[in-house]
Short mmCIF file of C-alpha atoms in Angstrom, two decimals:
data_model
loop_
_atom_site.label_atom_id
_atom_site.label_comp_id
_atom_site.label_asym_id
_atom_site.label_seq_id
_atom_site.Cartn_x
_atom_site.Cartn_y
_atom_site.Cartn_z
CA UNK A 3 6.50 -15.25 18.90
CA UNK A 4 4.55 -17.84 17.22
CA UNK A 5 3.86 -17.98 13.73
CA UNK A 6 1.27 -17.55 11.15
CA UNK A 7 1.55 -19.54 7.20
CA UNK A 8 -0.38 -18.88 4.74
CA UNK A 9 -1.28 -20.74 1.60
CA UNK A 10 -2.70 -19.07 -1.51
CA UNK A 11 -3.51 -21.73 -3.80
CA UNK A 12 -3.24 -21.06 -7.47
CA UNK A 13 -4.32 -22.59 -11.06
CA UNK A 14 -1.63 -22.14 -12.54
CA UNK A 15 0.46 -25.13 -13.95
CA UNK A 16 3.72 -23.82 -13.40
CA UNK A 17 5.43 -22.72 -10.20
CA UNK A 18 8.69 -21.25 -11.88
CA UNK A 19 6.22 -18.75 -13.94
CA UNK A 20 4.03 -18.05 -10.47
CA UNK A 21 7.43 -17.10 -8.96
CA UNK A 22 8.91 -14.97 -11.52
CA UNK A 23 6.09 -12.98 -11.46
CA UNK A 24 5.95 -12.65 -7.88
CA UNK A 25 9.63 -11.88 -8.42
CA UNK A 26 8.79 -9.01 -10.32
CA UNK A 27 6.54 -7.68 -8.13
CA UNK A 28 9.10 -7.62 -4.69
CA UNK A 29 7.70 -10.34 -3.27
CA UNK A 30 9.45 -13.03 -1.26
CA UNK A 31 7.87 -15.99 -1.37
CA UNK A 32 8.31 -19.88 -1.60
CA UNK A 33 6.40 -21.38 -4.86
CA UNK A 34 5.72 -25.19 -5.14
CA UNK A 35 3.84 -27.14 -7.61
CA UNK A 36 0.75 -29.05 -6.76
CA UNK A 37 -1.58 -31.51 -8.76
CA UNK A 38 -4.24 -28.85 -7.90
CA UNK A 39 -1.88 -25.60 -9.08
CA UNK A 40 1.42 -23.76 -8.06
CA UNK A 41 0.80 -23.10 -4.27
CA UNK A 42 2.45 -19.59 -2.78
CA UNK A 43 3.24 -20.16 0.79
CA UNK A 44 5.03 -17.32 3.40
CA UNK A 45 5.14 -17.93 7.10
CA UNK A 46 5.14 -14.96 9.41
CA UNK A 47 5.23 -13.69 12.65
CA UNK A 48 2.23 -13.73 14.60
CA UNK A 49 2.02 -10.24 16.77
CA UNK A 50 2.01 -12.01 20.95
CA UNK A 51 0.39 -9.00 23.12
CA UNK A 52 1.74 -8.83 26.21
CA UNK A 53 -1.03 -6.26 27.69
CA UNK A 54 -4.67 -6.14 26.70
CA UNK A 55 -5.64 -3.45 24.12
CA UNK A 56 -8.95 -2.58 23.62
CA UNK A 57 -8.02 -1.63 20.21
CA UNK A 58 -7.93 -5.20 19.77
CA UNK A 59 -11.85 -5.38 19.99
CA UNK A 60 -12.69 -1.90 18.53
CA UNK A 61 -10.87 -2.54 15.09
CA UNK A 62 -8.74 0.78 16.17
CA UNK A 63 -5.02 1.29 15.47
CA UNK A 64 -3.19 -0.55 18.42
CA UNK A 65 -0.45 0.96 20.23
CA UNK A 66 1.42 -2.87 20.48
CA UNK A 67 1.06 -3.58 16.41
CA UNK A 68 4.41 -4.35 14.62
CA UNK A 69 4.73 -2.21 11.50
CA UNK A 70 4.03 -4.32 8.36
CA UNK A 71 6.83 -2.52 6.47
CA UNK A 72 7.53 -5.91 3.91
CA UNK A 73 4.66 -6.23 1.29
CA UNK A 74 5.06 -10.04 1.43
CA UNK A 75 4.24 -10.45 5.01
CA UNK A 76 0.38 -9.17 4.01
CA UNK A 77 -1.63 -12.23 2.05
CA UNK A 78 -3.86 -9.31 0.21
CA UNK A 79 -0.39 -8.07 -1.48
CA UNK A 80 -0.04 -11.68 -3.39
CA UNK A 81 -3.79 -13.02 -3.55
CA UNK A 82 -5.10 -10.27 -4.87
CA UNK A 83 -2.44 -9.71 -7.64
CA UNK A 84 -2.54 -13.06 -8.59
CA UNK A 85 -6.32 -13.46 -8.93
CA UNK A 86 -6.07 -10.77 -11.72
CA UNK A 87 -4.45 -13.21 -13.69
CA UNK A 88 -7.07 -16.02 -13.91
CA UNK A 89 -10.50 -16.04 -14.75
CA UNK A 90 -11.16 -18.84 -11.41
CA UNK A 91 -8.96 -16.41 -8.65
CA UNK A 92 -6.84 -17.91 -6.05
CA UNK A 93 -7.98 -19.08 -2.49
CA UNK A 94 -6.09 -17.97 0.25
CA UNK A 95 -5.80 -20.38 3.04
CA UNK A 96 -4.46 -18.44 6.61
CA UNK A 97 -2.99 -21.47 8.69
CA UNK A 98 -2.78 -20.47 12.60
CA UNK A 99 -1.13 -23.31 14.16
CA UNK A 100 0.03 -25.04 17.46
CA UNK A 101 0.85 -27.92 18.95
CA UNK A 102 -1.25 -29.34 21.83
CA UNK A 103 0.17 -30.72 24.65
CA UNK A 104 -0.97 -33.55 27.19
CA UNK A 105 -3.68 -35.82 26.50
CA UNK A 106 -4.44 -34.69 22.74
CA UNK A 107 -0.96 -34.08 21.09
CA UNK A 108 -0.50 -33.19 17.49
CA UNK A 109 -1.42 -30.09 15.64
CA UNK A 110 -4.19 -28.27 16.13
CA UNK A 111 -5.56 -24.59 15.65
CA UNK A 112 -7.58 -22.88 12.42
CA UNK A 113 -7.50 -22.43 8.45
CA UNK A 114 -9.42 -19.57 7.17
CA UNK A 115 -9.82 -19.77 3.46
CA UNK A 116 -11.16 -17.31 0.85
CA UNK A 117 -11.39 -16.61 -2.64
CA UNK A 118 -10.04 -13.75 -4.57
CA UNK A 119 -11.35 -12.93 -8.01
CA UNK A 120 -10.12 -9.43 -10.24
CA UNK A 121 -8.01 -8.36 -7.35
CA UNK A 122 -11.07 -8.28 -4.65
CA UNK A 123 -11.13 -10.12 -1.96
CA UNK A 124 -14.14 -12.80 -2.24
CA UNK A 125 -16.33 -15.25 -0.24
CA UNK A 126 -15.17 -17.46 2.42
CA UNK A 127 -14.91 -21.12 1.73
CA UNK A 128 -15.13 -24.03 3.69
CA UNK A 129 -11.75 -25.02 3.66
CA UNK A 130 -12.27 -28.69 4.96
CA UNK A 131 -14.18 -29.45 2.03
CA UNK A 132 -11.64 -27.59 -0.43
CA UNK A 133 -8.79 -29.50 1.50
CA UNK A 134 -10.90 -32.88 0.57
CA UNK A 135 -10.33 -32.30 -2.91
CA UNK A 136 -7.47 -30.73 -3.80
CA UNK A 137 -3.97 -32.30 -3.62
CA UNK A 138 -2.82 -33.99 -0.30
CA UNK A 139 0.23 -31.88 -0.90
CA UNK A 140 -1.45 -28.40 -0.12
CA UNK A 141 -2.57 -29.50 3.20
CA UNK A 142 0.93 -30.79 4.06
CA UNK A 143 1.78 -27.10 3.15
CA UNK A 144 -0.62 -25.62 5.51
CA UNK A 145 0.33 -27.65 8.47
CA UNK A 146 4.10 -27.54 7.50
CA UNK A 147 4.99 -31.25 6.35
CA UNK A 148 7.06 -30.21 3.35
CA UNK A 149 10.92 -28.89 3.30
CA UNK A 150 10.13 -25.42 1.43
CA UNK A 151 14.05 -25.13 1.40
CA UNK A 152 14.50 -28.26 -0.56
CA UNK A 153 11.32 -28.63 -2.66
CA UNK A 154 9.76 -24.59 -3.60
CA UNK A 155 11.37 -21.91 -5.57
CA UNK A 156 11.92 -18.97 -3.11
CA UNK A 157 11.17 -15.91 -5.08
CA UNK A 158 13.63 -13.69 -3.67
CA UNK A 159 16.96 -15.71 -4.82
CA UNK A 160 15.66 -15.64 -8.39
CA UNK A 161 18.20 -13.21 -10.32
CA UNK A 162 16.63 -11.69 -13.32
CA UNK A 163 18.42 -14.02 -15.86
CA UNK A 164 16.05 -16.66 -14.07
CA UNK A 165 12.65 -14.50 -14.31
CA UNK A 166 13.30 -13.70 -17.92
CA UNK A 167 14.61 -17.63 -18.33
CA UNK A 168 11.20 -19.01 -16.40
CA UNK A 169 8.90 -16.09 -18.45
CA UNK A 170 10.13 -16.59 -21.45
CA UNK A 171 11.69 -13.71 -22.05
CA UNK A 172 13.95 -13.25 -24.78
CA UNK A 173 16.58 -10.20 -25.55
CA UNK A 174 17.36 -9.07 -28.75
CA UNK A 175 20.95 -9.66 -27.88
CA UNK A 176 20.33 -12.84 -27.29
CA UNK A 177 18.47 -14.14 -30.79
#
């Protein structure tokens, strides 16, 4: 099965607070700080059919679809969420990659982007020209450069000492 990243790009400063709030919400994610913002990046299956469904072209309910039981797997769970919290949204950026093989090796395939704003799902944006200006890091994360083990926070081996450490959250016990 081959697979599908996404990168929601954020303006937020700080990837520790991005992932404790992501944290709180069930989501299991890997958070990494960019020049351009904290950067939220999953990769997940993409669905291989191995018969054609017409459901496919009719928009219908197909018969082959995996169930989408865990909220993280579905970009609109995070983006939207997170574009509540700033006045300039998020941009999601939908990386579906491959590698080419003979004459033209490397990387190839397509990056969707679009822009959240108050939880809604925006625009499209051209995500060449965003990728021109933003850091060189956040393309690296799209096509898969960067060691998220080594370099991101992953969101689901934060304990809740960490959240309420990164948040800023103090008990009364603790004053």
């Amino acid at each position: 099965m081959s697979k599908r990243r996404f990168v929601i790009l954020t303006p937020f400063p700080r990837p520790e607070i991005v992932a404790g709030t992501l944290r709180l919400r069930g989501i299991s994610a890997y958070v990494i700080g960019t020049k351009s913002g904290a950067c939220v990046v999953r990769e997940v299956d993409k669905p291989m059919f191995t018969d054609w469904d017409i459901a496919e072209l009719l928009g219908g309910e197909s018969e082959s679809m995996p169930d989408e039981d865990d909220p993280s797997d579905n970009p609109d769970n995070i983006a939207g969420p997170l574009s509540e919290l700033s006045n300039y949204g998020v941009i999601l950026l939908t990386a579906e990659l491959g590698d080419d093989v003979g004459a033209e090796a490397g990387v190839s395939g397509m990056v969707p982007a679009v822009r959240y704003m108050k939880g809604e799902r925006g625009e499209d944006v051209q995500a060449g020209m965003l990728l021109n200006v933003v850091d060189p890091k956040v393309e690296h994360l799209i096509v898969g450069d960067i060691d998220l083990d080594k370099d991101a926070i992953l969101t689901s081996e934060l304990s809740l000492k960490d959240v309420e450490k990164h948040l800023g959250i103090k008990k009364d016990d603790d004053e």
